[in-house]
PDB file of C-alpha atoms in Angstrom:
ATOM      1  CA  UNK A 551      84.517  98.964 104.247  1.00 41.00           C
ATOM      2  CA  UNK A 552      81.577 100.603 105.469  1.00 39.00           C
ATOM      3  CA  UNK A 553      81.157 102.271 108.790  1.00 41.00           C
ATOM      4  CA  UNK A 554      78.164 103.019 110.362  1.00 46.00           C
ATOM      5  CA  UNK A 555      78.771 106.457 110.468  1.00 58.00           C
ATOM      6  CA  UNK A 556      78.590 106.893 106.547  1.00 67.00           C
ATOM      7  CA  UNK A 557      82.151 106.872 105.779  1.00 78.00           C
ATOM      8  CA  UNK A 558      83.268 104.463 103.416  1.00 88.00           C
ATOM      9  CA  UNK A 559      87.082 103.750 103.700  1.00 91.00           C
ATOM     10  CA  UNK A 560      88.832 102.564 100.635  1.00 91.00           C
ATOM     11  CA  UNK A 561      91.251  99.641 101.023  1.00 93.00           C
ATOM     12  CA  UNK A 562      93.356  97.413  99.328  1.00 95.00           C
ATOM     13  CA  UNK A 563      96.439  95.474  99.409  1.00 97.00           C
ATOM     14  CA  UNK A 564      98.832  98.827  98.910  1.00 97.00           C
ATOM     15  CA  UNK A 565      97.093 100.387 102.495  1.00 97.00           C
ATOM     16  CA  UNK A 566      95.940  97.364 103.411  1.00 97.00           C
ATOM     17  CA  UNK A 567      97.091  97.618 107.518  1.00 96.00           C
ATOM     18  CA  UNK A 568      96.601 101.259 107.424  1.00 96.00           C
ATOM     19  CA  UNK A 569      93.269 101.256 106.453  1.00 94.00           C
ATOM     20  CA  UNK A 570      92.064  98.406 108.714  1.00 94.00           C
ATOM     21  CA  UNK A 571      93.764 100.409 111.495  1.00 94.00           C
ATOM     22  CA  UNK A 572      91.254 103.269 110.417  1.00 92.00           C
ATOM     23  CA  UNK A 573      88.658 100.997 110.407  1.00 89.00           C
ATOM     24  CA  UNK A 574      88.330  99.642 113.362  1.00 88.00           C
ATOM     25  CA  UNK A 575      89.992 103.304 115.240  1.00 87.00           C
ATOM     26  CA  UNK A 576      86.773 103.746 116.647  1.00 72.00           C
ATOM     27  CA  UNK A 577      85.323 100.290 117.977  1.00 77.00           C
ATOM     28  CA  UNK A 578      82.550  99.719 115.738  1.00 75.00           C
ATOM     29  CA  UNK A 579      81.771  96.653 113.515  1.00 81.00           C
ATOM     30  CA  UNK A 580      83.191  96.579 110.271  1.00 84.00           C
ATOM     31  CA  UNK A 581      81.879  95.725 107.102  1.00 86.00           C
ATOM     32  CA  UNK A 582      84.136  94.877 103.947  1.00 87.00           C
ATOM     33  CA  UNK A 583      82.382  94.800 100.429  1.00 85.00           C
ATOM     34  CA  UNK A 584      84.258  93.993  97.688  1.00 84.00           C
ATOM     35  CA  UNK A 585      83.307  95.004  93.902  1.00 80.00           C
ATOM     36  CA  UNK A 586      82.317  92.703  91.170  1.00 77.00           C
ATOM     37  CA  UNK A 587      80.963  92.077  87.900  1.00 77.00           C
ATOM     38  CA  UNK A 588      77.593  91.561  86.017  1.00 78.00           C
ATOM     39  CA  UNK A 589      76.043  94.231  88.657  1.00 78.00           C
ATOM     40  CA  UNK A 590      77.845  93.134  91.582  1.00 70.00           C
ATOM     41  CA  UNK A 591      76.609  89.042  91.144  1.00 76.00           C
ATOM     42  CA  UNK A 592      79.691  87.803  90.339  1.00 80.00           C
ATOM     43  CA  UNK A 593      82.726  88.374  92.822  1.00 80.00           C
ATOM     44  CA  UNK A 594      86.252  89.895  91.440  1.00 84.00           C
ATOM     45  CA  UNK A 595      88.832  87.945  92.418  1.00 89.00           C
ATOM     46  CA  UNK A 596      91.283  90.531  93.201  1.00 91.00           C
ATOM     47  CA  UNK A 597      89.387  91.748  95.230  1.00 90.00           C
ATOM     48  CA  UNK A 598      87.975  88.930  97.574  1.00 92.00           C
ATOM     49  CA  UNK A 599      91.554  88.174  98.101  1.00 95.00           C
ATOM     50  CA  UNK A 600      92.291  91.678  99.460  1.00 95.00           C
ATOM     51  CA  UNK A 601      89.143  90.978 101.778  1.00 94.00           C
ATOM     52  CA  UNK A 602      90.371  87.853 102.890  1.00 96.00           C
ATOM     53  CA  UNK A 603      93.755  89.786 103.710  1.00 97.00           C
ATOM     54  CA  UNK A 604      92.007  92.566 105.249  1.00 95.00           C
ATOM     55  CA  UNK A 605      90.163  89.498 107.317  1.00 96.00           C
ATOM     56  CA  UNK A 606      93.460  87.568 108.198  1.00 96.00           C
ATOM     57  CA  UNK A 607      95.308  90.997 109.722  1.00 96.00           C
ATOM     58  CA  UNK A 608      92.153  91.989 111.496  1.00 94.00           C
ATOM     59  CA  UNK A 609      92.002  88.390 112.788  1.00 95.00           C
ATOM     60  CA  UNK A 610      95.522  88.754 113.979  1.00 95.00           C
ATOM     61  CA  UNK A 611      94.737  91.987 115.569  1.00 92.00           C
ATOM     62  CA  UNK A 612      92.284  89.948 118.033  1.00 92.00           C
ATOM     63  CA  UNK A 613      88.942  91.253 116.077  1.00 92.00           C
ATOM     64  CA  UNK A 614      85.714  88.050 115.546  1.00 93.00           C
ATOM     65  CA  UNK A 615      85.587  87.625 112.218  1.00 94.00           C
ATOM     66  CA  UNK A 616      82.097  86.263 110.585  1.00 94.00           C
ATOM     67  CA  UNK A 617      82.025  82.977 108.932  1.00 95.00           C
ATOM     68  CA  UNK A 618      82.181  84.514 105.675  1.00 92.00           C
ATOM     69  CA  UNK A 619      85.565  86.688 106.611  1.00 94.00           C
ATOM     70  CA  UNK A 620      86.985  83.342 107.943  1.00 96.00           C
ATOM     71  CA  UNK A 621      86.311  82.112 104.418  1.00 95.00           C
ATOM     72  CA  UNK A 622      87.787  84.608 103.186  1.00 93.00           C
ATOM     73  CA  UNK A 623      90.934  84.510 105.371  1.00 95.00           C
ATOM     74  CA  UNK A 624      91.404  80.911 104.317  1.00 96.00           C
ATOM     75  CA  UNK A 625      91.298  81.386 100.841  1.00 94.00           C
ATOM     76  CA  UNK A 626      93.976  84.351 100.893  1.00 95.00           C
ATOM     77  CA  UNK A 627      96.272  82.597 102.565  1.00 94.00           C
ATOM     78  CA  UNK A 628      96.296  79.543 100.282  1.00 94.00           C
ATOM     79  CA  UNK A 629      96.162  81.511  97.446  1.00 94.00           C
ATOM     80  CA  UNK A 630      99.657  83.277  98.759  1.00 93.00           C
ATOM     81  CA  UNK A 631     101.575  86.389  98.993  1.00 95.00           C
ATOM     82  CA  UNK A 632     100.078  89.616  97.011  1.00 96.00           C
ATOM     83  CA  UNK A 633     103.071  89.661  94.549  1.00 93.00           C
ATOM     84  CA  UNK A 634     102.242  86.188  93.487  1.00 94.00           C
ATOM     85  CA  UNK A 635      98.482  85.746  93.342  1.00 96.00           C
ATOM     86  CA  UNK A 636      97.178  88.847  92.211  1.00 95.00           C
ATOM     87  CA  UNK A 637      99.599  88.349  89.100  1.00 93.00           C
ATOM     88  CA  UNK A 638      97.614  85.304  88.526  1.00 94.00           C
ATOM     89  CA  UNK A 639      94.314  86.726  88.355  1.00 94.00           C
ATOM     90  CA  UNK A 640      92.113  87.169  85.184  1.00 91.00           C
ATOM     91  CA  UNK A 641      92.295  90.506  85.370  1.00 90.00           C
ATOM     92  CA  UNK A 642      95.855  91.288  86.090  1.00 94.00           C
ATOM     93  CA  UNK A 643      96.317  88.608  83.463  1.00 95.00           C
ATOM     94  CA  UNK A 644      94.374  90.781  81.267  1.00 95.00           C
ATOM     95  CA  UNK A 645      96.294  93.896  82.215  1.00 95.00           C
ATOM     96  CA  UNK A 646      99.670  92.832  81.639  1.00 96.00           C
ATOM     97  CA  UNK A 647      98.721  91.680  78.094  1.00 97.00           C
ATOM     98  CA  UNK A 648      97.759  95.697  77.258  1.00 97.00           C
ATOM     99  CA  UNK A 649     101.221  96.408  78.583  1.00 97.00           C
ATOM    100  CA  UNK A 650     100.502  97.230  81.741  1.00 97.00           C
ATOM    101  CA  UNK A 651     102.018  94.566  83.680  1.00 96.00           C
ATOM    102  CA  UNK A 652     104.187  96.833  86.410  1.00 96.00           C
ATOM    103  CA  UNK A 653     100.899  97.923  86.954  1.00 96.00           C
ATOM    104  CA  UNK A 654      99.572  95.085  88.646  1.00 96.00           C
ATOM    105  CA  UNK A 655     102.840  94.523  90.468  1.00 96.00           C
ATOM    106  CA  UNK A 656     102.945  97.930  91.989  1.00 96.00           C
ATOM    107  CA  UNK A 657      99.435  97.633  93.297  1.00 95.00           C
ATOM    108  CA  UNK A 658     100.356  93.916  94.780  1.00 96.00           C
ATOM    109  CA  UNK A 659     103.361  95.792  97.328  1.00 97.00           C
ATOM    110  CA  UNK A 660     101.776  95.190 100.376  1.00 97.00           C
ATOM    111  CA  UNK A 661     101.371  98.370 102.827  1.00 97.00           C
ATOM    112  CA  UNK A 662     103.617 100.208 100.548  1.00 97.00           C
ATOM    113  CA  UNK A 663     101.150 103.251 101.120  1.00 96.00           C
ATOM    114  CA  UNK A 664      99.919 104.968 104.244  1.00 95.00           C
ATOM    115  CA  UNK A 665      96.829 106.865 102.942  1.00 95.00           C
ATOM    116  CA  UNK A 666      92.966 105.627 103.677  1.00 94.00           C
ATOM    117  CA  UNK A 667      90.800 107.709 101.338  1.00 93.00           C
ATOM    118  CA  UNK A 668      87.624 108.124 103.046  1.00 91.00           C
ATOM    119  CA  UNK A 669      84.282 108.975 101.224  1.00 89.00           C
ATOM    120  CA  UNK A 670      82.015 110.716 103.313  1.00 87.00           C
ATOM    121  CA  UNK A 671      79.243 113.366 103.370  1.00 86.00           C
ATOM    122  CA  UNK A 672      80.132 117.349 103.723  1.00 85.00           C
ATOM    123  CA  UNK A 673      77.753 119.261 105.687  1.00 86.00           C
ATOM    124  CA  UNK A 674      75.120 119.736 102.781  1.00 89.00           C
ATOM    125  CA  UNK A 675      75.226 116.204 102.187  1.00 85.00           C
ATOM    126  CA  UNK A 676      77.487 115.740  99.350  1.00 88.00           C
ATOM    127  CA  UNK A 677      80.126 112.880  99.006  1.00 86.00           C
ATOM    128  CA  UNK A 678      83.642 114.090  99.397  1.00 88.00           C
ATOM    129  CA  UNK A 679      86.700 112.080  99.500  1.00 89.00           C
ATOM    130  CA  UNK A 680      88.877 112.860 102.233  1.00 87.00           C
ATOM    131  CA  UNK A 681      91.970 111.327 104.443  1.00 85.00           C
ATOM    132  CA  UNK A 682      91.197 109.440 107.419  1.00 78.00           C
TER     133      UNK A 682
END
């Protein structure tokens, strides 16, 4: 997410409530971009879904959502609970075949962690992560 202010807050499905409740703390308009491939073309699935979550509790919270969060929303929800789809993902898929398989489950336990890191500029102007 990026806030107008500079800070970038880092979430995903572990902080997921946490960090949309450090989001929208202060009132202003939220913007959620997710990462992906081939120079940031192509969308990562993982990570659209977390946006659509991020969408569906910030919907449920009483926030407008844009067309494209709605989207979103919908296509979390039908592609289910965080345990089940991000297993199912190419590249959790991919993970678990290097061995790394509790991996991918540990980072699908929804709001199993309370801390937002928060990029942000110090006072000379250079990025520093920090917790909001």
């Amino acid at each position: 997410e990026h806030r107008g202010d500079g800070n970038v807050i880092t979430a995903a499905v572990v902080n997921l409530h946490a960090a949309l409740a450090a989001a929208v703390r202060d009132g202003r308009d939220v913007t959620v971009l997710c990462a992906g491939k081939r120079n940031g073309t192509v969308a990562v699935d993982e990570d659209t879904y977390t946006g659509g979550l991020l969408a569906a509790a910030a919907a449920a919270t009483g926030c407008a959502l844009s067309r494209r969060a709605v989207i979103a929303q919908r296509n979390a929800r039908g592609a289910g609970a965080p345990e089940i789809a991000i297993r199912g993902f190419k590249h959790a898929e991919e993970l678990a075949a290097l061995g790394l398989a509790r991996d991918v489950e540990w980072c699908s336990r929804l709001d199993s962690l309370a801390v937002v890191p928060v990029l942000r500029a110090d006072a000379a102007g250079r990025p520093c992560i920090v917790s909001a």
